[in-house]
Structure formats: structure tokens, C-alpha cells
CSV table of C-alpha atoms and ligand atoms in Angstrom, one decimal:
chain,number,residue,atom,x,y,z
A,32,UNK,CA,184.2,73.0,109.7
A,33,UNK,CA,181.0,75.5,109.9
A,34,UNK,CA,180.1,74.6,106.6
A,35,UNK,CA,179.9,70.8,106.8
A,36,UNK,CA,177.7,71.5,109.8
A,37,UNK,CA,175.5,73.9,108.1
A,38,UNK,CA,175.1,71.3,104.6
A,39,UNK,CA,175.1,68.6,107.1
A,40,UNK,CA,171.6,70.4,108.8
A,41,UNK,CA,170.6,71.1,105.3
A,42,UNK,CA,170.3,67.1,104.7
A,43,UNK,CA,168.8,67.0,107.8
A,44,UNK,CA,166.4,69.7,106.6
A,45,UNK,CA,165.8,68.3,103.6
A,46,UNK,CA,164.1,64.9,104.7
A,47,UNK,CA,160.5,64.3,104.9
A,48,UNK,CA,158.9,64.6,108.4
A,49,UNK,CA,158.3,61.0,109.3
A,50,UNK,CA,155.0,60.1,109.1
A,51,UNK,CA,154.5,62.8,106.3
A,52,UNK,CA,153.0,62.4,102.9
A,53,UNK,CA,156.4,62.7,101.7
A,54,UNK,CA,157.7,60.1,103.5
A,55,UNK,CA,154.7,57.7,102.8
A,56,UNK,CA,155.6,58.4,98.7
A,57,UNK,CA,159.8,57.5,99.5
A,58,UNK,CA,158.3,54.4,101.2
A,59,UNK,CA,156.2,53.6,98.2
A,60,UNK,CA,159.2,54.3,96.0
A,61,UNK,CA,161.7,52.1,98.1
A,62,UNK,CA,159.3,49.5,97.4
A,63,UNK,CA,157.0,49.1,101.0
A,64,UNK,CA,153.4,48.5,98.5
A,65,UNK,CA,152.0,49.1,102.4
A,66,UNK,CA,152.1,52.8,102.3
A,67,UNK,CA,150.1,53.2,99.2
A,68,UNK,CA,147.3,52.4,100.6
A,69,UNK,CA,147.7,54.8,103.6
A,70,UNK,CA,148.7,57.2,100.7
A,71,UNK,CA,145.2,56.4,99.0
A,72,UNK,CA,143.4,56.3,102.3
A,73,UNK,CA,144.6,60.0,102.9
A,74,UNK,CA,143.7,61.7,99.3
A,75,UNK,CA,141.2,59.7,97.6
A,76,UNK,CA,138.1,61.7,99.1
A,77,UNK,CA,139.9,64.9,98.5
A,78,UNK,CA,141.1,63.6,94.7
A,79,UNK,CA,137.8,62.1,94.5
A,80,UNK,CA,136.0,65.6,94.5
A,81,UNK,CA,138.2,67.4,92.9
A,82,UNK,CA,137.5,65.1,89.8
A,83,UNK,CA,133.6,65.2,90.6
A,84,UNK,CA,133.5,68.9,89.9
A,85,UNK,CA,135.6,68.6,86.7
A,86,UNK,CA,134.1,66.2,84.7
A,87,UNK,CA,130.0,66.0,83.8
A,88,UNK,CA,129.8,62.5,83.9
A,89,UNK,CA,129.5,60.6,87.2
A,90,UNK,CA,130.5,57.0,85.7
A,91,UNK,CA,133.9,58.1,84.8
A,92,UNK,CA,134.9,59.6,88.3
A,93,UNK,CA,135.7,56.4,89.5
A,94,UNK,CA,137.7,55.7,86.6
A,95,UNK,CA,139.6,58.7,86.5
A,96,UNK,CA,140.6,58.2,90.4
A,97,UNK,CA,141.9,55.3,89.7
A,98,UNK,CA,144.2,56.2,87.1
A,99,UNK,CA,145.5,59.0,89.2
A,100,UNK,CA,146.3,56.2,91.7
A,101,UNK,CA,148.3,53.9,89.3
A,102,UNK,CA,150.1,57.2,88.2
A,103,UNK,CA,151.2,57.7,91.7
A,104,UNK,CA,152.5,54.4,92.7
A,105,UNK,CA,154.4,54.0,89.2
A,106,UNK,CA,155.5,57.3,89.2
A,107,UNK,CA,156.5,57.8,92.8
A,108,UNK,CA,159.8,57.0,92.3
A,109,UNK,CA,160.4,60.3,90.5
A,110,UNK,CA,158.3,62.3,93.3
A,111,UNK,CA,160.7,64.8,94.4
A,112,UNK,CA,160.4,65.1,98.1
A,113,UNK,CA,161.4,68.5,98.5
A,114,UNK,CA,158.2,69.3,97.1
A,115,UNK,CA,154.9,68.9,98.5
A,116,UNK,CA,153.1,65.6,98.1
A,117,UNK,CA,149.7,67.1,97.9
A,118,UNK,CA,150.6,69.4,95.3
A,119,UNK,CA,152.2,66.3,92.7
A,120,UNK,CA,148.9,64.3,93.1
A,121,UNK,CA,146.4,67.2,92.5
A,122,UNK,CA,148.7,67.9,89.3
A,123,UNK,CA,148.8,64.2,88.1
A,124,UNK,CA,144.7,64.6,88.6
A,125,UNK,CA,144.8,67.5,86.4
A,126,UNK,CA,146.6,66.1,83.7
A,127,UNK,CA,144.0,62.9,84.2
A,128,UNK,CA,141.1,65.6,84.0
A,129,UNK,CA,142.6,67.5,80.8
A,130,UNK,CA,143.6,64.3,79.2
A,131,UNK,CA,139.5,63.4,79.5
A,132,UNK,CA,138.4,67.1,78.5
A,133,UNK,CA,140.3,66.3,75.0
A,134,UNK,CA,138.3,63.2,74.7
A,135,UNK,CA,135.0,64.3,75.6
A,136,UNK,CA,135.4,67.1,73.6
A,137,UNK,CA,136.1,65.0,70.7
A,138,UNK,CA,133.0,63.2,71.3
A,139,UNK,CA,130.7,66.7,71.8
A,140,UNK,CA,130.5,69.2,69.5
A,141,UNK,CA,128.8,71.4,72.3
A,142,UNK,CA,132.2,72.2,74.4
A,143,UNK,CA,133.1,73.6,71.0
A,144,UNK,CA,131.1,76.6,72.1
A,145,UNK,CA,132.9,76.5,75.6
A,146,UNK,CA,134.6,80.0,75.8
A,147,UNK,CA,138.3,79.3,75.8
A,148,UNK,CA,140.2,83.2,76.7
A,149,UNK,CA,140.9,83.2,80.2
A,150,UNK,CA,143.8,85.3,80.7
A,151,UNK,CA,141.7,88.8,80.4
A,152,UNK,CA,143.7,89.4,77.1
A,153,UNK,CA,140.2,90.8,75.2
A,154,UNK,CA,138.8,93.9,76.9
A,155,UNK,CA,136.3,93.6,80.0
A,156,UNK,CA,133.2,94.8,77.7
A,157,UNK,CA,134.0,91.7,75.3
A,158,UNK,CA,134.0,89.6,78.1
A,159,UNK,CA,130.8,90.6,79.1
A,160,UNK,CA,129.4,90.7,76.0
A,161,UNK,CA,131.0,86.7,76.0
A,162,UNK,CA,129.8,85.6,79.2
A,163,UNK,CA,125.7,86.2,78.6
A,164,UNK,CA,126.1,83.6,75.3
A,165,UNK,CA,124.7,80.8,76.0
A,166,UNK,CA,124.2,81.2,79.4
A,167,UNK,CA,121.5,78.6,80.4
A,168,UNK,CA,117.6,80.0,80.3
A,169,UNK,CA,116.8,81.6,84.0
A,170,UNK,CA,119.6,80.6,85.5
A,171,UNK,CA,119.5,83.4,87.4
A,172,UNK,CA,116.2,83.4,88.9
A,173,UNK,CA,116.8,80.0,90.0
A,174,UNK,CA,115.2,79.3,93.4
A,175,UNK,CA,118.5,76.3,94.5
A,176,UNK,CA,121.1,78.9,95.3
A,177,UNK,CA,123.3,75.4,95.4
A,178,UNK,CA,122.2,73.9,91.7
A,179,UNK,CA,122.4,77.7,90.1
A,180,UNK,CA,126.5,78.1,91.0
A,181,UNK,CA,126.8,74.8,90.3
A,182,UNK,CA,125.8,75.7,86.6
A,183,UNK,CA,127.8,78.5,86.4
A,184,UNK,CA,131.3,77.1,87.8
A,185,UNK,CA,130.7,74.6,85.1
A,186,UNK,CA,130.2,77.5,82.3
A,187,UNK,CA,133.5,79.3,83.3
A,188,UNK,CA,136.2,78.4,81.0
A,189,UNK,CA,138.5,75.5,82.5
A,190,UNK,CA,141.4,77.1,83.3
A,191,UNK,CA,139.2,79.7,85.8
A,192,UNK,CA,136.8,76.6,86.6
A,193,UNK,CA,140.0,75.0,88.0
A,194,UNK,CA,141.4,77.4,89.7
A,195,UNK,CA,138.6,77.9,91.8
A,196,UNK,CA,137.5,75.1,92.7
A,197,UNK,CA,140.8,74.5,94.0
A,198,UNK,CA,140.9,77.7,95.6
A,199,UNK,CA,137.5,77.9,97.3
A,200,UNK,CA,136.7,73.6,97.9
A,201,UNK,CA,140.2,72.2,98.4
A,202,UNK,CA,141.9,75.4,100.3
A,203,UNK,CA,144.9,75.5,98.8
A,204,UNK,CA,147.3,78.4,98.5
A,205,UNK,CA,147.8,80.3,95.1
A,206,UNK,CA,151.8,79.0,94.9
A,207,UNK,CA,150.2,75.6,95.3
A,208,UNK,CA,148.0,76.0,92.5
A,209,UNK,CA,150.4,78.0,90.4
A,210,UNK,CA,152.6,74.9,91.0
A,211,UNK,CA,149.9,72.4,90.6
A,212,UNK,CA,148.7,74.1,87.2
A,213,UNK,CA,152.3,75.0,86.0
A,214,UNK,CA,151.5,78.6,85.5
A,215,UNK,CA,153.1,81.7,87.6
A,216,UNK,CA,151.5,82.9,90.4
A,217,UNK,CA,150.0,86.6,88.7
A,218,UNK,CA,148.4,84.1,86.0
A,219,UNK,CA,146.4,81.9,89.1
A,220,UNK,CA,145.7,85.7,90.5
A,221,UNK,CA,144.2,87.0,87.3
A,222,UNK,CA,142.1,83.7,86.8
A,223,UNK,CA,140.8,84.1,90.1
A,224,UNK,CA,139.9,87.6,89.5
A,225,UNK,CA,138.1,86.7,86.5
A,226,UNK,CA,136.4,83.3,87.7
A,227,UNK,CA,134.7,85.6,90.9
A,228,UNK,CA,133.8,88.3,89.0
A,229,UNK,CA,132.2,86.3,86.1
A,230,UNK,CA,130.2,84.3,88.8
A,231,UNK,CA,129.3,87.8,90.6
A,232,UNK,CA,127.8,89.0,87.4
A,233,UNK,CA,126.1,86.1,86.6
A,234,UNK,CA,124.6,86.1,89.9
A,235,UNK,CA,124.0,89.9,90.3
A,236,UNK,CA,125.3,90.1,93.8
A,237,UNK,CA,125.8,93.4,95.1
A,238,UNK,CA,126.4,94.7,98.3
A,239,UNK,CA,123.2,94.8,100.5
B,148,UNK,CA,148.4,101.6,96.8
B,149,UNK,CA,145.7,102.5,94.5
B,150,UNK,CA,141.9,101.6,94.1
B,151,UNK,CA,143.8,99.8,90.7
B,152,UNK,CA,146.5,98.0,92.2
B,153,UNK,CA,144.0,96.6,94.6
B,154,UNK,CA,142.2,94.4,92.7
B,155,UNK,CA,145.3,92.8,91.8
B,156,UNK,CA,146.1,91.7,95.2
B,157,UNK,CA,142.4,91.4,96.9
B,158,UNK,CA,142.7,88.1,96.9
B,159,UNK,CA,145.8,87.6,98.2
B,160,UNK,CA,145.0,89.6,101.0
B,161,UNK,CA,141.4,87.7,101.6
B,162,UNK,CA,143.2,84.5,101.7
B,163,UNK,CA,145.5,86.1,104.2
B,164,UNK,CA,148.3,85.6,101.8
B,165,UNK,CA,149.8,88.6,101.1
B,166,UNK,CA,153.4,89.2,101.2
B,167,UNK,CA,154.3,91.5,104.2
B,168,UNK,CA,154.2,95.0,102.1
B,169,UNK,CA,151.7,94.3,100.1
B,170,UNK,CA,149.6,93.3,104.0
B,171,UNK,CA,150.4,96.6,104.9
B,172,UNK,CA,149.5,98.6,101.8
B,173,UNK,CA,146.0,97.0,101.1
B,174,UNK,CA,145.0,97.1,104.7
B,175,UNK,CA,146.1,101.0,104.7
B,176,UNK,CA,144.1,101.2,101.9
B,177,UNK,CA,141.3,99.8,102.5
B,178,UNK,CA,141.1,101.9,106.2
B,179,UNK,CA,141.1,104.9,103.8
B,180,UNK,CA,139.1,103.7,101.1
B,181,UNK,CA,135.3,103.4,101.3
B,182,UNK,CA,134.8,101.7,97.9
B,183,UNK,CA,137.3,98.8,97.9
B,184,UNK,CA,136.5,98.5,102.0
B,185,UNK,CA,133.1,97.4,100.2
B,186,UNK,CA,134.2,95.7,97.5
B,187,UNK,CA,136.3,93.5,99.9
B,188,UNK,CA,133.1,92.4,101.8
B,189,UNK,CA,131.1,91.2,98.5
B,190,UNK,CA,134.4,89.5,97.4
B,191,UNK,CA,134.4,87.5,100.8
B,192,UNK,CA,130.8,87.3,101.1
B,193,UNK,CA,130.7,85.7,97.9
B,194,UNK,CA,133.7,83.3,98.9
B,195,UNK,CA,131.7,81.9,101.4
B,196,UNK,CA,128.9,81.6,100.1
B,197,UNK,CA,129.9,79.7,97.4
B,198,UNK,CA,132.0,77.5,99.9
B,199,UNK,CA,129.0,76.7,102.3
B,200,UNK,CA,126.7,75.7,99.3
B,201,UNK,CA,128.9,72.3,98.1
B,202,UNK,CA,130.6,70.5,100.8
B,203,UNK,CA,133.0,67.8,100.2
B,204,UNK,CA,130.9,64.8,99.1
B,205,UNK,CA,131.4,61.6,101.1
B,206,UNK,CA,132.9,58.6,99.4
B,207,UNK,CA,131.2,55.3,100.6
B,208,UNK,CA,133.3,52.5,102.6
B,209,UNK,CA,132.5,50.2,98.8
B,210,UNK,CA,133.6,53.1,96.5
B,211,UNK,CA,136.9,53.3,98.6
B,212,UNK,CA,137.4,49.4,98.4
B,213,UNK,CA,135.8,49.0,94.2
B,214,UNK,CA,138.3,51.4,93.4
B,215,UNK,CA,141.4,50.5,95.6
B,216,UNK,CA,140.7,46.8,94.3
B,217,UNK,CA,140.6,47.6,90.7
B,218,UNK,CA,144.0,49.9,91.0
B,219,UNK,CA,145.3,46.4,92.4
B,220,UNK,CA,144.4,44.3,90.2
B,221,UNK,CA,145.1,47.1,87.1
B,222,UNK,CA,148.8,46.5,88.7
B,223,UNK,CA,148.8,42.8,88.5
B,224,UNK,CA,151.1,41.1,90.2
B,225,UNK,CA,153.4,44.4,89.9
B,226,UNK,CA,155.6,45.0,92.6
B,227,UNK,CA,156.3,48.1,94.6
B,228,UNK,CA,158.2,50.6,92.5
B,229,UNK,CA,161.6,49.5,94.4
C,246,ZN,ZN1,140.1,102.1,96.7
């Protein structure tokens, strides 16, 4: 007897809160083309920005939130709602934003020269040595504290790059993004540890 | 916990999400340690810094309704999924 109580609270348990994303994304899935939009009305500025710091090009933000729209509507059907909403459409942005890396880079030779080791496999002094090629003349003694990190989040390799930006502009929690980049959780951490201290060097901030 | 092991979980423990041992051996630690008490306060002050520099940008009332109307019409006539 306990135990049909206790799987019937677990079915209970299990169902999204109503009014949640989740529920919005079973909506959308049971066929109510209403609660896309309140879907798109609650992620596209978030979405929005999270593509804006990931690709160089403004005219193909647009584009790309777009297509990370139409994934969610025809793919909500295989949303699992035990997971968080959030975290599947920041993923299916991802895969929009990688799927663009691969063609831009096949259009520009100069992301060729984008450093690519992320993991901290090569030695700290190597990664150093790394992280001062190419860096962009005076970037350091660049007056627009704003315009100087912007150029350095954009020169860390994109597996850091990404991780950050979710971290620090979207808030998330490192499960979330070890979810939402399909890594494990140390891998975020190290990326993390990387990403900051790269951008610490590059801007030679100390303690005062 | 060692000076070591701490960079390995700073960050967990900046974004207040340190599980509850590792909360309670970085925050002994870093009582007793000078240099990562230190270290901790560039990390953060970094964090911020780097937050408060590039808010969220707006996205106009037209953007919203350009891009909702071309997913629409990118869907055709296509019904809801069910
Ligand atoms: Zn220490």
C-alpha cells in the first residue's frame, strides 16, 4: 500500500509546476501553438544575447534566434520535462552557434589561428606563452574598460568563451552548464579557471 | 584543504555553490590563509567587474515581432507539434 502512495507522489512530483516553462513546452508539444509564443516571449532577449556574444556578425543574430525557435517548437515533443527547460534551449542555441562557428570558419582563414586547447592539458608556461600571440596591438592600454574585455572574451578559445559568458551574463549554475555543454561538471570548473585567469593576465589586474 | 585544492573549487565557492564539505573546508581555509583570502577578492572583483561592464542588451518591440513573424511563416501553415 505505502509504495503506491509513495510512486503515486513521485508522479505527482514529477509534473511541471503549472505555469512553468516546462509546462508551457508540454503545451506546445500537445499541440496548443499559443504557448510558443509565451515560450518565445520569456527567452528570446536572454537567447538573443547569448548568441550576440558568440557570433561577430550582427546580421546573422537574428537569423540564428530564429532557428533556435523553429528547433524548439519542432522538437518540443521530445523535451523531457524532468529536465529544465532553460537548460534544453540554451543547448539547442549552442548547437545553432557551433553549427555557425563551422561555417564561418570555413569562410575565414583567420579563426584558423584561434587557439583551440582548453582543457589545461599543455603546461601553464605554454599557455602563456600561447595567450600573448596575436593578441590585438594595445589592447591593454585601452582607455574603454567595456570595448577592451570585450576583445579579449572574444580571443579566448570557445569552449572557455562559452562557458563564461554563460556563467558571468546569463547566471547560470555550473551543473547547468555542464548540462547545457554536455561536459562533466570538473571540465566547466577547469574552463572557468582558465577563461578568468587568461582574462586576468591579459588585463594585468592585481590586487590593489 | 590546501592552497592547491583551492583553486579547484574557488569558484564554486564564489558562486555560493559549493557542496556542504567542500563550504566548510574553503571557508576554513581561507580564515587561515592570507594568500587565497586575497586571491578570492581579485577573483570576485574581477567577476563583477566584468559583469557590470556589458549588460543585457535590449531587444526592440520590431526585432521581437521581425523575428517571431519570420519563425511563423518559416513554419508555414505547420501545426502545433501535437
Ligand atoms: Zn591558501
Amino acid at each position: 500500500m505505502e509504495s503506491t502512495a509513495d510512486s503515486r507522489n513521485l508522479e505527482v512530483a514529477s509534473l511541471p509546476a503549472p505555469g512553468s516553462d516546462e509546462e508551457l513546452v508540454m503545451q506546445l508539444a500537445a499541440g496548443d501553438a499559443a504557448a510558443f509564443d509565451q515560450i518565445f516571449d520569456r527567452y528570446h532577449k536572454q537567447i538573443y544575447n547569448f548568441i550576440r556574444k558568440q557570433v561577430s556578425e550582427r546580421e546573422n543574430i537574428e537569423d540564428l534566434v530564429q532557428e533556435v525557435f523553429l528547433r524548439v517548437f519542432k522538437s518540443s515533443k521530445n523535451f523531457d520535462t524532468s529536465k529544465k527547460f532553460s537548460s534544453w534551449v540554451y543547448k539547442i542555441a549552442l548547437n545553432e552557434v557551433k553549427r555557425h562557428w563551422k561555417k564561418s570558419a570555413a569562410k575565414q582563414t583567420f579563426s584558423l589561428n584561434t587557439p583551440v586547447g582548453d582543457e589545461g592539458s599543455e603546461s601553464e608556461r605554454q599557455d602563456f606563452i600561447e595567450d600573448f600571440r596575436d593578441l590585438p596591438e594595445n589592447v591593454l592600454e585601452r582607455e574603454n574598460f567595456s570595448e577592451t574585455l570585450k576583445v579579449l572574451i572574444d580571443r579566448l578559445p570557445e569552449k572557455q568563451r562559452t562557458v563564461v559568458i554563460l556563467k558571468i551574463y546569463h547566471e547560470l549554475t555550473f551543473e547547468e552548464i555542464a548540462e547545457i555543454c554536455e561536459c562533466p561538471l570538473s571540465t566547466v570548473l577547469s574552463r572557468m579557471r582558465y577563461a578568468v585567469n587568461k582574462l586576468r593576465r591579459w588585463l594585468g589586474v592585481e590586487e590593489d | 584543504m590546501d592552497c592547491k585544492k583551492i583553486q579547484d573549487v574557488i569558484f564554486n565557492f564564489v558562486y555560493g555553490e559549493s557542496s556542504e564539505a567542500e563550504l566548510e573546508a574553503t571557508r576554513d581555509h581561507l580564515e587561515k590563509c592570507g594568500d587565497c583570502a586575497r586571491e578570492r577578492q581579485v577573483i570576485e572583483k574581477l567577476l563583477s567587474k566584468i559583469k557590470n561592464c556589458e549588460p543585457q542588451e535590449s531587444v526592440s518591440e520590431d526585432c521581437r515581432n521581425r523575428m517571431l513573424s519570420k519563425i511563423k511563416s518559416s513554419l508555414g501553415g505547420e501545426e502545433a507539434p501535437g
